[in-house]
mmCIF file of C-alpha atoms in Angstrom:
data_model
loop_
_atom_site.group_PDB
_atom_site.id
_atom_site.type_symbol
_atom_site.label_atom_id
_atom_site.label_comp_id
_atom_site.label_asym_id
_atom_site.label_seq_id
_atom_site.Cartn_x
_atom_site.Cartn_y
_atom_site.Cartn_z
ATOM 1 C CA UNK A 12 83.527 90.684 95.537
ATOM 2 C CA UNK A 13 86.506 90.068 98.069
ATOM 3 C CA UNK A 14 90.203 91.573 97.024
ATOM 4 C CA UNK A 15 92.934 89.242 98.957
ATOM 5 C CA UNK A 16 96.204 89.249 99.397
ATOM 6 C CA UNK A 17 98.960 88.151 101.727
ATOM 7 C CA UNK A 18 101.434 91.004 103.510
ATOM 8 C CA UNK A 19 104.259 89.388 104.548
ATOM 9 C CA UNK A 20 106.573 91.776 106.524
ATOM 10 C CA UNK A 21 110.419 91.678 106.087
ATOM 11 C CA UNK A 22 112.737 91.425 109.203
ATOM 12 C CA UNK A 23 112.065 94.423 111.539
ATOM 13 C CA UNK A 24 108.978 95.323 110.360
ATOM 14 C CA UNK A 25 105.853 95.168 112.657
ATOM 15 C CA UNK A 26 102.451 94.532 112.163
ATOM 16 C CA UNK A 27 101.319 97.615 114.204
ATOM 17 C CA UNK A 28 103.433 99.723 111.415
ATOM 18 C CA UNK A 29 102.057 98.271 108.800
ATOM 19 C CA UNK A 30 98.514 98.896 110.048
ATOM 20 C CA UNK A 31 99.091 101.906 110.926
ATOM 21 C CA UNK A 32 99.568 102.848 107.048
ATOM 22 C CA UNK A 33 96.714 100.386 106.024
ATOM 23 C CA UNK A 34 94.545 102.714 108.388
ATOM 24 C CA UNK A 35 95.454 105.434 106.855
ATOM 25 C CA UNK A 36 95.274 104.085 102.744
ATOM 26 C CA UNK A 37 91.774 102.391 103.959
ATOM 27 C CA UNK A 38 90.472 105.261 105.329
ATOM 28 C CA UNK A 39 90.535 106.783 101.557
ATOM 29 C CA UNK A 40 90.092 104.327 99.601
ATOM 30 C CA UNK A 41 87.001 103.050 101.715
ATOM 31 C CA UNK A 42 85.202 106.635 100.445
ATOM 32 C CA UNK A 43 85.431 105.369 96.848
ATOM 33 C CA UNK A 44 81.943 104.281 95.561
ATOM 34 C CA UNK A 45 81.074 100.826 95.773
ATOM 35 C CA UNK A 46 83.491 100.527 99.195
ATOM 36 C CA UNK A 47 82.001 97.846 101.563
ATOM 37 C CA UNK A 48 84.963 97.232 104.040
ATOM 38 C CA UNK A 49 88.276 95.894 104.807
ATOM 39 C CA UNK A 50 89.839 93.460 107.337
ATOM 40 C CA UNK A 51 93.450 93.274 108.037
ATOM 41 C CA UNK A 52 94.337 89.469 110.277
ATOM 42 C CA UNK A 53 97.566 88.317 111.241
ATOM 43 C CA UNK A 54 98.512 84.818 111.241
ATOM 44 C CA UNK A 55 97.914 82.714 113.880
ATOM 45 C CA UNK A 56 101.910 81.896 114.736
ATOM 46 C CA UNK A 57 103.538 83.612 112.529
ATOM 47 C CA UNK A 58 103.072 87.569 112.842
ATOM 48 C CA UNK A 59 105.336 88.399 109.855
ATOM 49 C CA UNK A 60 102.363 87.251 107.843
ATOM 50 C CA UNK A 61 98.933 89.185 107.443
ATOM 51 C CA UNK A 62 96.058 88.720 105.187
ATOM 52 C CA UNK A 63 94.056 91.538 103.964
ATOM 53 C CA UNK A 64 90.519 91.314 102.700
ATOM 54 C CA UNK A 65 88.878 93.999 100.547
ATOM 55 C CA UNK A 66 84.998 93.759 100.070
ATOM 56 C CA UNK A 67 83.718 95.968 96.742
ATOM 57 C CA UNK A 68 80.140 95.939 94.972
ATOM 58 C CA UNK A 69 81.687 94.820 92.184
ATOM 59 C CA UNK A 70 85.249 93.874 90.669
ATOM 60 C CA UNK A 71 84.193 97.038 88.109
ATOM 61 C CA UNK A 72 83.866 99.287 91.361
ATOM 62 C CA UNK A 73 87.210 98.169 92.599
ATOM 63 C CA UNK A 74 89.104 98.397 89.263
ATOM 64 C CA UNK A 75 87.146 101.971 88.737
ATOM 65 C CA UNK A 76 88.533 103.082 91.914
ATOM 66 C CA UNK A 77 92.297 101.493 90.991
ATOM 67 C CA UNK A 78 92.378 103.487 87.995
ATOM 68 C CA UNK A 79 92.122 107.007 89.759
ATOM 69 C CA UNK A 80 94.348 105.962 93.350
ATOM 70 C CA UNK A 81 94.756 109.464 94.839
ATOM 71 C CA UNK A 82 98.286 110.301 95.018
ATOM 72 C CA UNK A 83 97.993 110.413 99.420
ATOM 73 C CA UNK A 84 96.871 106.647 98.326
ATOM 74 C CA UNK A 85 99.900 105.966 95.850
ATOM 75 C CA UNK A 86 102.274 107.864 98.595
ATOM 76 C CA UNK A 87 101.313 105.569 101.805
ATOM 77 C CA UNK A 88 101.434 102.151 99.195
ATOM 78 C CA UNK A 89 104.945 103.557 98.200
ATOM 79 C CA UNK A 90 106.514 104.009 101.623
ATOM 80 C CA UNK A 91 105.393 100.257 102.603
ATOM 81 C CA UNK A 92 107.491 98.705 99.491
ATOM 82 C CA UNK A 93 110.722 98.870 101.524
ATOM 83 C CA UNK A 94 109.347 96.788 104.214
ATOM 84 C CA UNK A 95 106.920 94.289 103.099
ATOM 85 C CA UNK A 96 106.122 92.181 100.132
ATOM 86 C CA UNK A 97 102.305 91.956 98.355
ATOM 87 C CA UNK A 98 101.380 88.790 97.115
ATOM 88 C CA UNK A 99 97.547 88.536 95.630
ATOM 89 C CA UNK A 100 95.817 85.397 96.518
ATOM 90 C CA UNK A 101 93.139 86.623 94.627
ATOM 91 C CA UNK A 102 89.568 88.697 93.560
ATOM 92 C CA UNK A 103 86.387 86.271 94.633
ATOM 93 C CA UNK A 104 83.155 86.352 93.432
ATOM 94 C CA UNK A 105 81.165 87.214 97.149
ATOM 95 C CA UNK A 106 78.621 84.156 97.906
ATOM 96 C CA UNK A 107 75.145 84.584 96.696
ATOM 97 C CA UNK A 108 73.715 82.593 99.999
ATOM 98 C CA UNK A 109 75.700 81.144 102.495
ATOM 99 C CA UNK A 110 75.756 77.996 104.358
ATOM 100 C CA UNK A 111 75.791 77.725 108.471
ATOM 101 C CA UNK A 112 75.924 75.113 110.255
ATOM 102 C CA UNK A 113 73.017 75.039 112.773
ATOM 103 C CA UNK A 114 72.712 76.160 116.057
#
């Protein structure tokens, strides 16, 4: 399953900060079972805006690993609230096949 949300950064607040502590969260969180990755993009013409992707096992994995955040976790989420605001787009089923187009 894919976790997504939009980061939209507030005035004087860079992209390179906020990955810096989206490094350092990921880099925990990613240990948690069921784990499979996470992207972090910025919008094409507009950099104030950045979409994050979380790929889980299962929404059950994610939400296991939600209810036990370690408090480094909790402290690195809590110093980004100042500067940028969250907005879930939304938790997706992942794609049992997928369809290419050929060549």
């Amino acid at each position: 399953m894919h976790y997504i949300f939009e980061v939209v950064l507030k005035p004087g607040y860079s992209a390179e900060q906020y990955a810096d502590a989206w490094i350092r969260a990921s880099e925990i969180i990613q240990r948690a079972p069921g784990a499979q990755g996470t992207r972090l993009h910025r919008k094409i013409g507009d950099p104030s805006r950045l979409l994050a992707i979380a790929t889980w096992e299962s929404k059950a994995a994610r939400d296991a690993m939600e209810a036990v955040l370690p408090d480094e976790v909790q402290e690195i989420i809590a110093e980004q609230v100042p500067h940028v605001e969250i907005n879930l787009i939304g938790e997706f089923d992942a794609p049992e096949w997928t369809v290419l187009p050929p060549g």
